[in-house]
Amino acid sequence: MKKIALFPGSFDPFTKGHADVVRRGRKIFDEIIISIGFNQNKHKREFDIDLMIQKIEDAFSDDPGIKVITYNELTAHLAQKYKAHFLLRGLRNTTDFEYENSIAQINSHIFENLETVFLITSPEYAYISSSIVREIYKYGQNIEDFIPYKL
Ligand code: ADP
């Protein structure tokens, strides 16, 4: 059976850290669906969602095993819909771990047999977070060192 994983996140913006997780994840999974979650009521994005889809697709245009979608529902329901039995997530530090731990348990409760697979961040990207990239972008700093595409 084809191994399909969702890689869920806000990706505001998608960074080199995310790209690294996806490339490495492809050694494990036949297909990775990068799933950009959005909730208009919750928070306003800094990076337009359609632009982000296009940039991520361009960054992975060499790999037909990578898809990009957006969603506004529970991640576990989305996984069910796509027959994805795996969630892919990156782990940078203990803060990520604390959060991911309970999310993973809730998700496998909602959709039985949904396994969350964690990849430890590559050290060269460990310091990159979307929130910091967003922050420096707002103040006019060039962010090209942190993203795997040209804006
Ligand atoms: P969320 O809003 O769900 O936290 P993010 O877009 O911030 O989503 O991140 C999506 C996933 O990518 C998370 O699992 C996060 O831990 C992981 N991630 C973010 N930055 C990095 C990085 N630099 N290296 C490895 N994984 C990362």
mmCIF file with all atom_site columns, C-alpha atoms and ligand atoms in Angstrom:
data_model
loop_
_atom_site.group_PDB
_atom_site.id
_atom_site.type_symbol
_atom_site.label_atom_id
_atom_site.label_alt_id
_atom_site.label_comp_id
_atom_site.label_asym_id
_atom_site.label_entity_id
_atom_site.label_seq_id
_atom_site.pdbx_PDB_ins_code
_atom_site.Cartn_x
_atom_site.Cartn_y
_atom_site.Cartn_z
_atom_site.occupancy
_atom_site.B_iso_or_equiv
_atom_site.pdbx_formal_charge
_atom_site.auth_seq_id
_atom_site.auth_comp_id
_atom_site.auth_asym_id
_atom_site.auth_atom_id
_atom_site.pdbx_PDB_model_num
ATOM   1   C CA  . MET A 1 1   ? 0.000   0.000  0.000  1.00 0.00 ? 1   MET A CA  1
ATOM   2   C CA  . LYS A 1 2   ? 1.172   3.504  -0.863 1.00 0.00 ? 2   LYS A CA  1
ATOM   3   C CA  . LYS A 1 3   ? 2.477   5.318  2.212  1.00 0.00 ? 3   LYS A CA  1
ATOM   4   C CA  . ILE A 1 4   ? 0.903   8.770  2.288  1.00 0.00 ? 4   ILE A CA  1
ATOM   5   C CA  . ALA A 1 5   ? 1.800   11.396 4.904  1.00 0.00 ? 5   ALA A CA  1
ATOM   6   C CA  . LEU A 1 6   ? 0.337   14.806 5.579  1.00 0.00 ? 6   LEU A CA  1
ATOM   7   C CA  . PHE A 1 7   ? 2.780   17.515 6.575  1.00 0.00 ? 7   PHE A CA  1
ATOM   8   C CA  . PRO A 1 8   ? 0.435   19.959 8.322  1.00 0.00 ? 8   PRO A CA  1
ATOM   9   C CA  . GLY A 1 9   ? 1.359   23.460 9.413  1.00 0.00 ? 9   GLY A CA  1
ATOM   10  C CA  . SER A 1 10  ? 0.668   27.157 9.050  1.00 0.00 ? 10  SER A CA  1
ATOM   11  C CA  . PHE A 1 11  ? 3.713   27.703 6.840  1.00 0.00 ? 11  PHE A CA  1
ATOM   12  C CA  . ASP A 1 12  ? 3.507   31.474 7.237  1.00 0.00 ? 12  ASP A CA  1
ATOM   13  C CA  . PRO A 1 13  ? 5.994   31.371 5.589  1.00 0.00 ? 13  PRO A CA  1
ATOM   14  C CA  . PHE A 1 14  ? 7.294   27.962 4.455  1.00 0.00 ? 14  PHE A CA  1
ATOM   15  C CA  . THR A 1 15  ? 10.987  27.894 5.435  1.00 0.00 ? 15  THR A CA  1
ATOM   16  C CA  . LYS A 1 16  ? 14.159  25.975 4.620  1.00 0.00 ? 16  LYS A CA  1
ATOM   17  C CA  . GLY A 1 17  ? 13.540  24.046 7.854  1.00 0.00 ? 17  GLY A CA  1
ATOM   18  C CA  . HIS A 1 18  ? 10.190  22.836 6.487  1.00 0.00 ? 18  HIS A CA  1
ATOM   19  C CA  . ALA A 1 19  ? 11.727  21.990 3.096  1.00 0.00 ? 19  ALA A CA  1
ATOM   20  C CA  . ASP A 1 20  ? 14.378  19.882 4.830  1.00 0.00 ? 20  ASP A CA  1
ATOM   21  C CA  . VAL A 1 21  ? 11.702  17.893 6.697  1.00 0.00 ? 21  VAL A CA  1
ATOM   22  C CA  . VAL A 1 22  ? 9.807   17.287 3.432  1.00 0.00 ? 22  VAL A CA  1
ATOM   23  C CA  . ARG A 1 23  ? 12.884  16.119 1.474  1.00 0.00 ? 23  ARG A CA  1
ATOM   24  C CA  . ARG A 1 24  ? 13.941  13.798 4.267  1.00 0.00 ? 24  ARG A CA  1
ATOM   25  C CA  . GLY A 1 25  ? 10.363  12.610 4.717  1.00 0.00 ? 25  GLY A CA  1
ATOM   26  C CA  . ARG A 1 26  ? 10.285  11.509 1.091  1.00 0.00 ? 26  ARG A CA  1
ATOM   27  C CA  . LYS A 1 27  ? 12.853  8.827  1.939  1.00 0.00 ? 27  LYS A CA  1
ATOM   28  C CA  . ILE A 1 28  ? 10.158  7.314  4.168  1.00 0.00 ? 28  ILE A CA  1
ATOM   29  C CA  . PHE A 1 29  ? 6.862   8.130  2.403  1.00 0.00 ? 29  PHE A CA  1
ATOM   30  C CA  . ASP A 1 30  ? 5.699   7.610  -1.195 1.00 0.00 ? 30  ASP A CA  1
ATOM   31  C CA  . GLU A 1 31  ? 3.675   10.798 -1.099 1.00 0.00 ? 31  GLU A CA  1
ATOM   32  C CA  . ILE A 1 32  ? 3.741   13.865 1.131  1.00 0.00 ? 32  ILE A CA  1
ATOM   33  C CA  . ILE A 1 33  ? 0.830   16.284 1.138  1.00 0.00 ? 33  ILE A CA  1
ATOM   34  C CA  . ILE A 1 34  ? 1.957   19.644 2.483  1.00 0.00 ? 34  ILE A CA  1
ATOM   35  C CA  . SER A 1 35  ? -1.245  20.870 4.124  1.00 0.00 ? 35  SER A CA  1
ATOM   36  C CA  . ILE A 1 36  ? -1.522  24.566 4.872  1.00 0.00 ? 36  ILE A CA  1
ATOM   37  C CA  . GLY A 1 37  ? -4.035  25.098 7.647  1.00 0.00 ? 37  GLY A CA  1
ATOM   38  C CA  . PHE A 1 38  ? -5.914  28.345 7.707  1.00 0.00 ? 38  PHE A CA  1
ATOM   39  C CA  . ASN A 1 39  ? -8.551  29.814 9.920  1.00 0.00 ? 39  ASN A CA  1
ATOM   40  C CA  . GLN A 1 40  ? -9.473  33.308 8.840  1.00 0.00 ? 40  GLN A CA  1
ATOM   41  C CA  . ASN A 1 41  ? -11.053 34.129 12.194 1.00 0.00 ? 41  ASN A CA  1
ATOM   42  C CA  . LYS A 1 42  ? -8.026  33.033 14.151 1.00 0.00 ? 42  LYS A CA  1
ATOM   43  C CA  . HIS A 1 43  ? -5.145  35.002 12.754 1.00 0.00 ? 43  HIS A CA  1
ATOM   44  C CA  . LYS A 1 44  ? -4.327  37.019 9.731  1.00 0.00 ? 44  LYS A CA  1
ATOM   45  C CA  . ARG A 1 45  ? -1.526  35.580 7.634  1.00 0.00 ? 45  ARG A CA  1
ATOM   46  C CA  . GLU A 1 46  ? 1.503   37.650 6.771  1.00 0.00 ? 46  GLU A CA  1
ATOM   47  C CA  . PHE A 1 47  ? 2.146   35.673 3.563  1.00 0.00 ? 47  PHE A CA  1
ATOM   48  C CA  . ASP A 1 48  ? -0.738  35.217 1.139  1.00 0.00 ? 48  ASP A CA  1
ATOM   49  C CA  . ILE A 1 49  ? -1.888  31.614 1.076  1.00 0.00 ? 49  ILE A CA  1
ATOM   50  C CA  . ASP A 1 50  ? -2.153  31.354 -2.745 1.00 0.00 ? 50  ASP A CA  1
ATOM   51  C CA  . LEU A 1 51  ? 1.321   32.820 -3.148 1.00 0.00 ? 51  LEU A CA  1
ATOM   52  C CA  . MET A 1 52  ? 2.650   30.325 -0.615 1.00 0.00 ? 52  MET A CA  1
ATOM   53  C CA  . ILE A 1 53  ? 1.056   27.368 -2.475 1.00 0.00 ? 53  ILE A CA  1
ATOM   54  C CA  . GLN A 1 54  ? 2.664   28.519 -5.705 1.00 0.00 ? 54  GLN A CA  1
ATOM   55  C CA  . LYS A 1 55  ? 6.093   29.040 -4.129 1.00 0.00 ? 55  LYS A CA  1
ATOM   56  C CA  . ILE A 1 56  ? 6.070   25.642 -2.410 1.00 0.00 ? 56  ILE A CA  1
ATOM   57  C CA  . GLU A 1 57  ? 4.933   23.921 -5.637 1.00 0.00 ? 57  GLU A CA  1
ATOM   58  C CA  . ASP A 1 58  ? 7.755   25.621 -7.526 1.00 0.00 ? 58  ASP A CA  1
ATOM   59  C CA  . ALA A 1 59  ? 10.300  24.581 -4.884 1.00 0.00 ? 59  ALA A CA  1
ATOM   60  C CA  . PHE A 1 60  ? 9.287   20.913 -5.319 1.00 0.00 ? 60  PHE A CA  1
ATOM   61  C CA  . SER A 1 61  ? 8.460   20.904 -9.043 1.00 0.00 ? 61  SER A CA  1
ATOM   62  C CA  . ASP A 1 62  ? 11.090  18.162 -9.544 1.00 0.00 ? 62  ASP A CA  1
ATOM   63  C CA  . ASP A 1 63  ? 9.208   15.746 -7.275 1.00 0.00 ? 63  ASP A CA  1
ATOM   64  C CA  . PRO A 1 64  ? 5.762   14.402 -8.284 1.00 0.00 ? 64  PRO A CA  1
ATOM   65  C CA  . GLY A 1 65  ? 5.458   12.760 -4.846 1.00 0.00 ? 65  GLY A CA  1
ATOM   66  C CA  . ILE A 1 66  ? 4.864   16.129 -3.174 1.00 0.00 ? 66  ILE A CA  1
ATOM   67  C CA  . LYS A 1 67  ? 1.509   17.935 -3.238 1.00 0.00 ? 67  LYS A CA  1
ATOM   68  C CA  . VAL A 1 68  ? 0.318   21.157 -1.645 1.00 0.00 ? 68  VAL A CA  1
ATOM   69  C CA  . ILE A 1 69  ? -3.209  21.793 -0.350 1.00 0.00 ? 69  ILE A CA  1
ATOM   70  C CA  . THR A 1 70  ? -4.983  24.122 2.066  1.00 0.00 ? 70  THR A CA  1
ATOM   71  C CA  . TYR A 1 71  ? -7.478  23.083 4.727  1.00 0.00 ? 71  TYR A CA  1
ATOM   72  C CA  . ASN A 1 72  ? -9.765  24.416 7.394  1.00 0.00 ? 72  ASN A CA  1
ATOM   73  C CA  . GLU A 1 73  ? -10.801 21.403 9.466  1.00 0.00 ? 73  GLU A CA  1
ATOM   74  C CA  . LEU A 1 74  ? -9.299  18.987 11.954 1.00 0.00 ? 74  LEU A CA  1
ATOM   75  C CA  . THR A 1 75  ? -6.006  17.566 10.725 1.00 0.00 ? 75  THR A CA  1
ATOM   76  C CA  . ALA A 1 76  ? -7.144  14.041 11.657 1.00 0.00 ? 76  ALA A CA  1
ATOM   77  C CA  . HIS A 1 77  ? -10.267 14.432 9.491  1.00 0.00 ? 77  HIS A CA  1
ATOM   78  C CA  . LEU A 1 78  ? -8.162  15.666 6.605  1.00 0.00 ? 78  LEU A CA  1
ATOM   79  C CA  . ALA A 1 79  ? -5.908  12.623 6.976  1.00 0.00 ? 79  ALA A CA  1
ATOM   80  C CA  . GLN A 1 80  ? -8.930  10.342 6.856  1.00 0.00 ? 80  GLN A CA  1
ATOM   81  C CA  . LYS A 1 81  ? -10.171 12.059 3.711  1.00 0.00 ? 81  LYS A CA  1
ATOM   82  C CA  . TYR A 1 82  ? -6.817  11.597 1.932  1.00 0.00 ? 82  TYR A CA  1
ATOM   83  C CA  . LYS A 1 83  ? -6.289  8.071  3.299  1.00 0.00 ? 83  LYS A CA  1
ATOM   84  C CA  . ALA A 1 84  ? -3.071  9.332  4.868  1.00 0.00 ? 84  ALA A CA  1
ATOM   85  C CA  . HIS A 1 85  ? -2.066  7.123  7.781  1.00 0.00 ? 85  HIS A CA  1
ATOM   86  C CA  . PHE A 1 86  ? 0.870   9.301  8.787  1.00 0.00 ? 86  PHE A CA  1
ATOM   87  C CA  . LEU A 1 87  ? 1.445   12.853 9.932  1.00 0.00 ? 87  LEU A CA  1
ATOM   88  C CA  . LEU A 1 88  ? 4.921   14.231 9.437  1.00 0.00 ? 88  LEU A CA  1
ATOM   89  C CA  . ARG A 1 89  ? 6.215   16.828 11.898 1.00 0.00 ? 89  ARG A CA  1
ATOM   90  C CA  . GLY A 1 90  ? 9.566   18.401 12.684 1.00 0.00 ? 90  GLY A CA  1
ATOM   91  C CA  . LEU A 1 91  ? 11.050  18.630 16.160 1.00 0.00 ? 91  LEU A CA  1
ATOM   92  C CA  . ARG A 1 92  ? 13.473  21.392 17.079 1.00 0.00 ? 92  ARG A CA  1
ATOM   93  C CA  . ASN A 1 93  ? 13.469  21.517 20.855 1.00 0.00 ? 93  ASN A CA  1
ATOM   94  C CA  . THR A 1 94  ? 11.633  20.589 24.041 1.00 0.00 ? 94  THR A CA  1
ATOM   95  C CA  . THR A 1 95  ? 9.001   23.280 23.458 1.00 0.00 ? 95  THR A CA  1
ATOM   96  C CA  . ASP A 1 96  ? 8.069   21.586 20.163 1.00 0.00 ? 96  ASP A CA  1
ATOM   97  C CA  . PHE A 1 97  ? 8.058   18.248 21.953 1.00 0.00 ? 97  PHE A CA  1
ATOM   98  C CA  . GLU A 1 98  ? 5.652   19.287 24.730 1.00 0.00 ? 98  GLU A CA  1
ATOM   99  C CA  . TYR A 1 99  ? 3.177   20.584 22.186 1.00 0.00 ? 99  TYR A CA  1
ATOM   100 C CA  . GLU A 1 100 ? 3.548   17.777 19.654 1.00 0.00 ? 100 GLU A CA  1
ATOM   101 C CA  . ASN A 1 101 ? 3.182   15.087 22.278 1.00 0.00 ? 101 ASN A CA  1
ATOM   102 C CA  . SER A 1 102 ? -0.427  15.891 23.160 1.00 0.00 ? 102 SER A CA  1
ATOM   103 C CA  . ILE A 1 103 ? -1.414  16.813 19.591 1.00 0.00 ? 103 ILE A CA  1
ATOM   104 C CA  . ALA A 1 104 ? -0.150  13.433 18.333 1.00 0.00 ? 104 ALA A CA  1
ATOM   105 C CA  . GLN A 1 105 ? -2.118  11.585 21.005 1.00 0.00 ? 105 GLN A CA  1
ATOM   106 C CA  . ILE A 1 106 ? -5.336  13.486 20.292 1.00 0.00 ? 106 ILE A CA  1
ATOM   107 C CA  . ASN A 1 107 ? -4.958  12.916 16.561 1.00 0.00 ? 107 ASN A CA  1
ATOM   108 C CA  . SER A 1 108 ? -4.536  9.165  16.877 1.00 0.00 ? 108 SER A CA  1
ATOM   109 C CA  . HIS A 1 109 ? -7.552  9.135  19.175 1.00 0.00 ? 109 HIS A CA  1
ATOM   110 C CA  . ILE A 1 110 ? -9.699  10.855 16.536 1.00 0.00 ? 110 ILE A CA  1
ATOM   111 C CA  . PHE A 1 111 ? -8.411  8.757  13.612 1.00 0.00 ? 111 PHE A CA  1
ATOM   112 C CA  . GLU A 1 112 ? -7.290  5.404  14.881 1.00 0.00 ? 112 GLU A CA  1
ATOM   113 C CA  . ASN A 1 113 ? -3.941  4.197  13.571 1.00 0.00 ? 113 ASN A CA  1
ATOM   114 C CA  . LEU A 1 114 ? -2.881  7.678  12.504 1.00 0.00 ? 114 LEU A CA  1
ATOM   115 C CA  . GLU A 1 115 ? 0.816   7.697  13.364 1.00 0.00 ? 115 GLU A CA  1
ATOM   116 C CA  . THR A 1 116 ? 2.758   10.919 13.802 1.00 0.00 ? 116 THR A CA  1
ATOM   117 C CA  . VAL A 1 117 ? 6.340   10.593 12.611 1.00 0.00 ? 117 VAL A CA  1
ATOM   118 C CA  . PHE A 1 118 ? 8.849   13.144 13.879 1.00 0.00 ? 118 PHE A CA  1
ATOM   119 C CA  . LEU A 1 119 ? 12.060  14.153 12.212 1.00 0.00 ? 119 LEU A CA  1
ATOM   120 C CA  . ILE A 1 120 ? 14.657  15.865 14.348 1.00 0.00 ? 120 ILE A CA  1
ATOM   121 C CA  . THR A 1 121 ? 15.626  19.141 12.731 1.00 0.00 ? 121 THR A CA  1
ATOM   122 C CA  . SER A 1 122 ? 18.915  19.362 10.862 1.00 0.00 ? 122 SER A CA  1
ATOM   123 C CA  . PRO A 1 123 ? 21.239  21.514 13.003 1.00 0.00 ? 123 PRO A CA  1
ATOM   124 C CA  . GLU A 1 124 ? 21.755  24.104 10.270 1.00 0.00 ? 124 GLU A CA  1
ATOM   125 C CA  . TYR A 1 125 ? 18.019  24.873 10.269 1.00 0.00 ? 125 TYR A CA  1
ATOM   126 C CA  . ALA A 1 126 ? 17.240  24.414 13.958 1.00 0.00 ? 126 ALA A CA  1
ATOM   127 C CA  . TYR A 1 127 ? 17.082  28.150 14.645 1.00 0.00 ? 127 TYR A CA  1
ATOM   128 C CA  . ILE A 1 128 ? 14.665  28.920 11.810 1.00 0.00 ? 128 ILE A CA  1
ATOM   129 C CA  . SER A 1 129 ? 11.039  29.437 12.797 1.00 0.00 ? 129 SER A CA  1
ATOM   130 C CA  . SER A 1 130 ? 8.198   30.923 10.769 1.00 0.00 ? 130 SER A CA  1
ATOM   131 C CA  . SER A 1 131 ? 7.382   33.357 13.570 1.00 0.00 ? 131 SER A CA  1
ATOM   132 C CA  . ILE A 1 132 ? 10.888  34.831 13.637 1.00 0.00 ? 132 ILE A CA  1
ATOM   133 C CA  . VAL A 1 133 ? 11.098  34.982 9.834  1.00 0.00 ? 133 VAL A CA  1
ATOM   134 C CA  . ARG A 1 134 ? 7.709   36.737 9.804  1.00 0.00 ? 134 ARG A CA  1
ATOM   135 C CA  . GLU A 1 135 ? 8.836   39.209 12.407 1.00 0.00 ? 135 GLU A CA  1
ATOM   136 C CA  . ILE A 1 136 ? 12.027  40.248 10.643 1.00 0.00 ? 136 ILE A CA  1
ATOM   137 C CA  . TYR A 1 137 ? 10.164  40.427 7.312  1.00 0.00 ? 137 TYR A CA  1
ATOM   138 C CA  . LYS A 1 138 ? 7.711   42.922 8.817  1.00 0.00 ? 138 LYS A CA  1
ATOM   139 C CA  . TYR A 1 139 ? 10.621  45.191 9.642  1.00 0.00 ? 139 TYR A CA  1
ATOM   140 C CA  . GLY A 1 140 ? 11.965  45.053 6.116  1.00 0.00 ? 140 GLY A CA  1
ATOM   141 C CA  . GLN A 1 141 ? 14.807  42.571 6.581  1.00 0.00 ? 141 GLN A CA  1
ATOM   142 C CA  . ASN A 1 142 ? 15.610  40.343 3.595  1.00 0.00 ? 142 ASN A CA  1
ATOM   143 C CA  . ILE A 1 143 ? 14.550  36.749 4.418  1.00 0.00 ? 143 ILE A CA  1
ATOM   144 C CA  . GLU A 1 144 ? 15.989  34.902 1.417  1.00 0.00 ? 144 GLU A CA  1
ATOM   145 C CA  . ASP A 1 145 ? 18.511  33.017 3.574  1.00 0.00 ? 145 ASP A CA  1
ATOM   146 C CA  . PHE A 1 146 ? 15.644  31.326 5.396  1.00 0.00 ? 146 PHE A CA  1
ATOM   147 C CA  . ILE A 1 147 ? 13.241  30.352 2.579  1.00 0.00 ? 147 ILE A CA  1
ATOM   148 C CA  . PRO A 1 148 ? 13.751  27.808 -0.251 1.00 0.00 ? 148 PRO A CA  1
ATOM   149 C CA  . TYR A 1 149 ? 12.332  30.079 -3.027 1.00 0.00 ? 149 TYR A CA  1
ATOM   150 C CA  . LYS A 1 150 ? 12.573  33.662 -4.234 1.00 0.00 ? 150 LYS A CA  1
ATOM   151 C CA  . LEU A 1 151 ? 9.780   35.990 -3.158 1.00 0.00 ? 151 LEU A CA  1
HETATM 152 P P1  . ADP B 2 .   ? 2.371   25.057 13.321 1.00 0.00 ? 1   ADP B P1  1
HETATM 153 O O1  . ADP B 2 .   ? 1.643   26.351 13.141 1.00 0.00 ? 1   ADP B O1  1
HETATM 154 O O2  . ADP B 2 .   ? 1.484   23.851 13.260 1.00 0.00 ? 1   ADP B O2  1
HETATM 155 O O3  . ADP B 2 .   ? 3.354   24.991 14.465 1.00 0.00 ? 1   ADP B O3  1
HETATM 156 P P2  . ADP B 2 .   ? 4.548   25.516 11.476 1.00 0.00 ? 1   ADP B P2  1
HETATM 157 O O4  . ADP B 2 .   ? 4.249   25.995 10.104 1.00 0.00 ? 1   ADP B O4  1
HETATM 158 O O5  . ADP B 2 .   ? 5.165   26.494 12.408 1.00 0.00 ? 1   ADP B O5  1
HETATM 159 O O6  . ADP B 2 .   ? 3.194   24.922 11.999 1.00 0.00 ? 1   ADP B O6  1
HETATM 160 O O7  . ADP B 2 .   ? 5.453   24.217 11.438 1.00 0.00 ? 1   ADP B O7  1
HETATM 161 C C1  . ADP B 2 .   ? 5.062   23.012 10.835 1.00 0.00 ? 1   ADP B C1  1
HETATM 162 C C2  . ADP B 2 .   ? 5.955   21.867 11.287 1.00 0.00 ? 1   ADP B C2  1
HETATM 163 O O8  . ADP B 2 .   ? 7.299   22.135 10.891 1.00 0.00 ? 1   ADP B O8  1
HETATM 164 C C3  . ADP B 2 .   ? 6.015   21.667 12.794 1.00 0.00 ? 1   ADP B C3  1
HETATM 165 O O9  . ADP B 2 .   ? 6.109   20.275 13.043 1.00 0.00 ? 1   ADP B O9  1
HETATM 166 C C4  . ADP B 2 .   ? 7.299   22.345 13.200 1.00 0.00 ? 1   ADP B C4  1
HETATM 167 O O10 . ADP B 2 .   ? 7.839   21.777 14.381 1.00 0.00 ? 1   ADP B O10 1
HETATM 168 C C5  . ADP B 2 .   ? 8.160   22.028 12.006 1.00 0.00 ? 1   ADP B C5  1
HETATM 169 N N1  . ADP B 2 .   ? 9.268   22.984 11.842 1.00 0.00 ? 1   ADP B N1  1
HETATM 170 C C6  . ADP B 2 .   ? 9.211   24.314 11.820 1.00 0.00 ? 1   ADP B C6  1
HETATM 171 N N2  . ADP B 2 .   ? 10.433  24.875 11.644 1.00 0.00 ? 1   ADP B N2  1
HETATM 172 C C7  . ADP B 2 .   ? 11.310  23.828 11.561 1.00 0.00 ? 1   ADP B C7  1
HETATM 173 C C8  . ADP B 2 .   ? 12.727  23.733 11.393 1.00 0.00 ? 1   ADP B C8  1
HETATM 174 N N3  . ADP B 2 .   ? 13.486  24.819 11.308 1.00 0.00 ? 1   ADP B N3  1
HETATM 175 N N4  . ADP B 2 .   ? 13.275  22.502 11.353 1.00 0.00 ? 1   ADP B N4  1
HETATM 176 C C9  . ADP B 2 .   ? 12.490  21.404 11.465 1.00 0.00 ? 1   ADP B C9  1
HETATM 177 N N5  . ADP B 2 .   ? 11.163  21.424 11.627 1.00 0.00 ? 1   ADP B N5  1
HETATM 178 C C10 . ADP B 2 .   ? 10.562  22.617 11.677 1.00 0.00 ? 1   ADP B C10 1
#
